[in-house]
């Protein structure tokens, strides 16, 4: 095997690995982010066939339904996403306090970080505001 | 029609009482945990025993993840997504058990015994009292999961799920303070 | 007989016995399984047995049934009235969800526990009649004073619970407490707890006093851990009771009753409940730490290190930590005991003076003020404990500041009495007696709170005299005032006025003699918690006086019980509102029907405008009655 062939093969391997790995990672990331950030369902890889009506009133109704559905999806996505955002922030703060402790941080500083984390949990996860609401909704 | 409105009104009044009551209980429990933290600082001062840092970070992350899945379960119920609701509850239970395993098997199985001076007493006191609450949370989640499986909660009326969720978050909240108090604050003494 | 075995109380007792045996069997069985010897180790067996016994009682009595059903997804509709197919009186011996029944249960069980505590006091007072040991060993004596302390505290908490549970929902026009099942749980858990405390006296006793200071409490006999467990269990009742009351007051008032139109007793109950809810956790923690230190060797309070701890370079435990945790509850606990009593005084004075309550807002806020200041004074019990010197001054000043909100109450009472059209039926006598006795307690407090004098007064009879004055003035006298005042409301019958007055005069005279005797003995150097004293101290005559006075008080309380029991069974039927009170609970029939109010109250005026023509506090629809 000549040197140039080896170079060719090596380049091809690197290309395949990077592109393939990149695509694979992207798919994984996409699926994962859909799971974590999306509406909680695996996305359809093959889009559903949509039959668009032609009669004018039906078109209007179809568009309204489409809008409502999109809004509902958006609300659902937002609800799930806020939980994930809180998770990411809390994890980052935990990592931050761990690293800062290696660097050197005072007890007071650690307490401040813990208080920030606690405030986030109490507000976003425990919905403390509902205590002061007059018993409506969950 | 008026009957169902009355039921709904009753439910709302009960919900208001329940929420206030549970939060007052959190306030009360906070005094318990503050008392334990005070004990830690009173006895340990600015020192701490040498503990397995990796284990501490891992259990913290696991508990944080379980808080997230609990939140996800509650959100799913509100969105009428029963499957995600039930699955997330089970994932939370598994994560809670992992946390317990991390504490009981790896932390309690380390080189410190409960009878080893203030280090042993406070370490086992803090983790033990917290683990007790984790166990209560896991039992609570299993009850809610069982009732959820039988369709007893709707997206409008699910105080049981809400109580279970914020109880679990409260257990996580306690750990937010216990983790740095046990693993990070002060000088590690060998 | 079948009715007897269907009573929740009897089933609870059976459950407690079975649970205790189960716990002991569990411990012994596990020791057998792991091959330890000896198989029987009394302390863990009794601790686990006591714990499971308490659970067994709660299961047996049925306090957990509804929650178990909820966990199983079953609905549990509210049940009103006696258990199906049982006579009406059985309600009082079973889990019942009505706050009126629970209030009576609290009060009756409280009086029973009070009698047990009083009996102990009578016994050890006899021992103190002369120097030297005559009737008891020193250990037995120490067990009795320790048990007297904690059992009386349990009795006071029960009495407070009784007054609050019965009165507050009626006063704010609520149908019941916010959490009726939690309310029943909060009462019933007291029963196994009291039984644990009583059992503790018979399995070796304990000689630490009710304060359980380590290291003594770590070495004391087997009664110690049972006492810690009983104390802890009573604490659970306090916590859930306080929680329940706060939610009730905050969410179940009628919309027209704003905070400053609540009856004044409700304010006092709120102050008490804040303290119960928050502070009790700390003493629970302290008791738990004692239990685990004794059973697992976790050295929270032991300043000595073992070899393994030395190898870890671990710091040692510290007994003073216990005192901090303990007094963080146990000082506020004093305000838990007295605030409702002071509330009763403020509630009753305007009725019998026929005048508006002087400075309503100030009294209301002073209750909350006392509650919050109460959190900041605990270390005044520890001036001689060896804690850091710089802590002493702030705690002294904080303690002296408590006199300000208390003084506010006194001046308001005087302002209410001033120029009133006073009448003196028994409840009013008890109110005035309470004021006089509490004043005495207020005057003997500052010398004990000031560091310089406390260094000498600490652990003497002065302190004993002081806290008996505050407990009698803040709880016992107002409690009896409330008993006489609401007796016609609860039973629908009149009590015997002559016996009531006899009770009052005996009790107030007996108390003043007993209390001044204690103060005097304390000044002469008599230590508290000592079974014997040196004749050269010259306190024997004082001790005789104290003992005689204590028996007079005990006799007067027996008169009261006779009065209550006989009157409730056969006395003349009382009119609906004998005291011409404006409070809503007096506008409905006595005894109160199952559903107190037909419709929510409408508050249209100030609560205490007595003697102002044409003023109205509440308007209401009466249940079923045409008048």
mmCIF file of C-alpha atoms in Angstrom, chain B residues 13-14 16-22 24-25 27-32 34-36 38-39 42-45 47 49 111-122 124-125 129 143 146-147 150 152 189-190, chain C residues 70-74 178-179 232 239 242-243 246-247 250-252 276-279 281-282 284-285 288-289 296-300 304-306 308-309 311-318 320-321 324-325 328 375:
data_model
loop_
_atom_site.group_PDB
_atom_site.id
_atom_site.type_symbol
_atom_site.label_atom_id
_atom_site.label_comp_id
_atom_site.label_asym_id
_atom_site.label_seq_id
_atom_site.Cartn_x
_atom_site.Cartn_y
_atom_site.Cartn_z
ATOM 1 C CA UNK B 13 -61.343 26.278 49.566
ATOM 2 C CA UNK B 14 -59.749 22.985 50.568
ATOM 3 C CA UNK B 16 -56.209 26.950 49.644
ATOM 4 C CA UNK B 17 -56.134 25.462 53.148
ATOM 5 C CA UNK B 18 -53.995 22.546 52.034
ATOM 6 C CA UNK B 19 -51.417 24.742 50.360
ATOM 7 C CA UNK B 20 -51.111 27.074 53.317
ATOM 8 C CA UNK B 21 -50.942 24.116 55.681
ATOM 9 C CA UNK B 22 -48.224 22.339 53.724
ATOM 10 C CA UNK B 24 -46.490 26.136 57.186
ATOM 11 C CA UNK B 25 -45.269 22.586 57.687
ATOM 12 C CA UNK B 27 -41.607 26.401 57.649
ATOM 13 C CA UNK B 28 -41.739 24.210 60.729
ATOM 14 C CA UNK B 29 -39.487 21.574 59.150
ATOM 15 C CA UNK B 30 -37.060 24.312 58.176
ATOM 16 C CA UNK B 31 -36.533 24.991 61.858
ATOM 17 C CA UNK B 32 -35.624 21.348 62.312
ATOM 18 C CA UNK B 34 -31.753 24.864 60.593
ATOM 19 C CA UNK B 35 -31.262 23.316 64.024
ATOM 20 C CA UNK B 36 -29.220 20.526 62.440
ATOM 21 C CA UNK B 38 -26.570 25.063 63.610
ATOM 22 C CA UNK B 39 -25.351 21.873 65.274
ATOM 23 C CA UNK B 42 -21.450 24.692 66.470
ATOM 24 C CA UNK B 43 -19.554 21.411 66.633
ATOM 25 C CA UNK B 44 -17.513 21.341 63.419
ATOM 26 C CA UNK B 45 -16.754 25.030 63.220
ATOM 27 C CA UNK B 47 -13.596 22.241 59.594
ATOM 28 C CA UNK B 49 -14.066 15.487 57.769
ATOM 29 C CA UNK B 111 -14.199 5.240 57.050
ATOM 30 C CA UNK B 112 -16.363 7.280 59.486
ATOM 31 C CA UNK B 113 -18.663 5.559 61.983
ATOM 32 C CA UNK B 114 -21.570 7.245 63.823
ATOM 33 C CA UNK B 115 -19.754 6.975 67.132
ATOM 34 C CA UNK B 116 -16.640 8.833 65.902
ATOM 35 C CA UNK B 117 -16.887 12.081 67.842
ATOM 36 C CA UNK B 118 -18.668 15.112 66.458
ATOM 37 C CA UNK B 119 -17.680 14.214 62.876
ATOM 38 C CA UNK B 120 -19.483 10.893 62.991
ATOM 39 C CA UNK B 121 -22.457 12.205 64.940
ATOM 40 C CA UNK B 122 -23.162 15.198 62.732
ATOM 41 C CA UNK B 124 -24.816 10.587 60.264
ATOM 42 C CA UNK B 125 -27.296 12.962 61.889
ATOM 43 C CA UNK B 129 -32.470 12.900 58.922
ATOM 44 C CA UNK B 143 -48.768 6.220 46.455
ATOM 45 C CA UNK B 146 -50.548 4.094 42.082
ATOM 46 C CA UNK B 147 -53.471 6.487 42.342
ATOM 47 C CA UNK B 150 -55.973 4.354 38.394
ATOM 48 C CA UNK B 152 -57.694 9.572 40.167
ATOM 49 C CA UNK B 189 -9.288 17.568 58.230
ATOM 50 C CA UNK B 190 -7.481 14.277 57.734
ATOM 51 C CA UNK C 70 -56.758 8.425 50.911
ATOM 52 C CA UNK C 71 -53.510 6.685 50.113
ATOM 53 C CA UNK C 72 -55.564 3.834 48.698
ATOM 54 C CA UNK C 73 -57.564 6.294 46.612
ATOM 55 C CA UNK C 74 -60.822 5.982 48.579
ATOM 56 C CA UNK C 178 -59.228 23.652 58.698
ATOM 57 C CA UNK C 179 -57.989 20.056 59.002
ATOM 58 C CA UNK C 232 -40.990 14.224 71.407
ATOM 59 C CA UNK C 239 -46.726 21.265 65.836
ATOM 60 C CA UNK C 242 -50.343 25.118 65.819
ATOM 61 C CA UNK C 243 -50.346 24.550 62.072
ATOM 62 C CA UNK C 246 -52.964 29.190 61.897
ATOM 63 C CA UNK C 247 -54.574 27.890 58.718
ATOM 64 C CA UNK C 250 -56.085 32.820 58.169
ATOM 65 C CA UNK C 251 -58.472 31.184 55.734
ATOM 66 C CA UNK C 252 -61.745 30.419 57.503
ATOM 67 C CA UNK C 276 -45.719 25.904 68.729
ATOM 68 C CA UNK C 277 -45.254 25.523 65.002
ATOM 69 C CA UNK C 278 -41.703 26.799 64.796
ATOM 70 C CA UNK C 279 -39.944 26.336 68.122
ATOM 71 C CA UNK C 281 -38.958 21.298 66.199
ATOM 72 C CA UNK C 282 -35.817 22.278 68.078
ATOM 73 C CA UNK C 284 -37.796 17.487 69.211
ATOM 74 C CA UNK C 285 -34.365 17.527 67.595
ATOM 75 C CA UNK C 288 -33.896 12.793 69.172
ATOM 76 C CA UNK C 289 -30.200 13.557 69.564
ATOM 77 C CA UNK C 296 -25.972 4.573 68.737
ATOM 78 C CA UNK C 297 -23.216 6.392 70.568
ATOM 79 C CA UNK C 298 -23.431 9.471 68.322
ATOM 80 C CA UNK C 299 -21.422 11.943 70.361
ATOM 81 C CA UNK C 300 -23.333 15.195 69.985
ATOM 82 C CA UNK C 304 -14.809 12.837 75.326
ATOM 83 C CA UNK C 305 -13.434 11.264 72.121
ATOM 84 C CA UNK C 306 -12.891 7.574 71.443
ATOM 85 C CA UNK C 308 -11.358 6.266 66.190
ATOM 86 C CA UNK C 309 -12.522 9.844 66.628
ATOM 87 C CA UNK C 311 -7.631 9.264 64.590
ATOM 88 C CA UNK C 312 -10.010 11.381 62.520
ATOM 89 C CA UNK C 313 -8.950 14.527 64.413
ATOM 90 C CA UNK C 314 -12.650 15.027 65.086
ATOM 91 C CA UNK C 315 -13.768 17.847 67.352
ATOM 92 C CA UNK C 316 -15.640 16.665 70.470
ATOM 93 C CA UNK C 317 -19.339 17.034 71.280
ATOM 94 C CA UNK C 318 -20.574 19.759 73.603
ATOM 95 C CA UNK C 320 -23.946 23.265 76.133
ATOM 96 C CA UNK C 321 -25.242 22.726 72.591
ATOM 97 C CA UNK C 324 -29.199 25.986 73.354
ATOM 98 C CA UNK C 325 -31.412 23.611 71.377
ATOM 99 C CA UNK C 328 -34.841 27.583 72.048
ATOM 100 C CA UNK C 375 -37.579 33.538 70.108
#
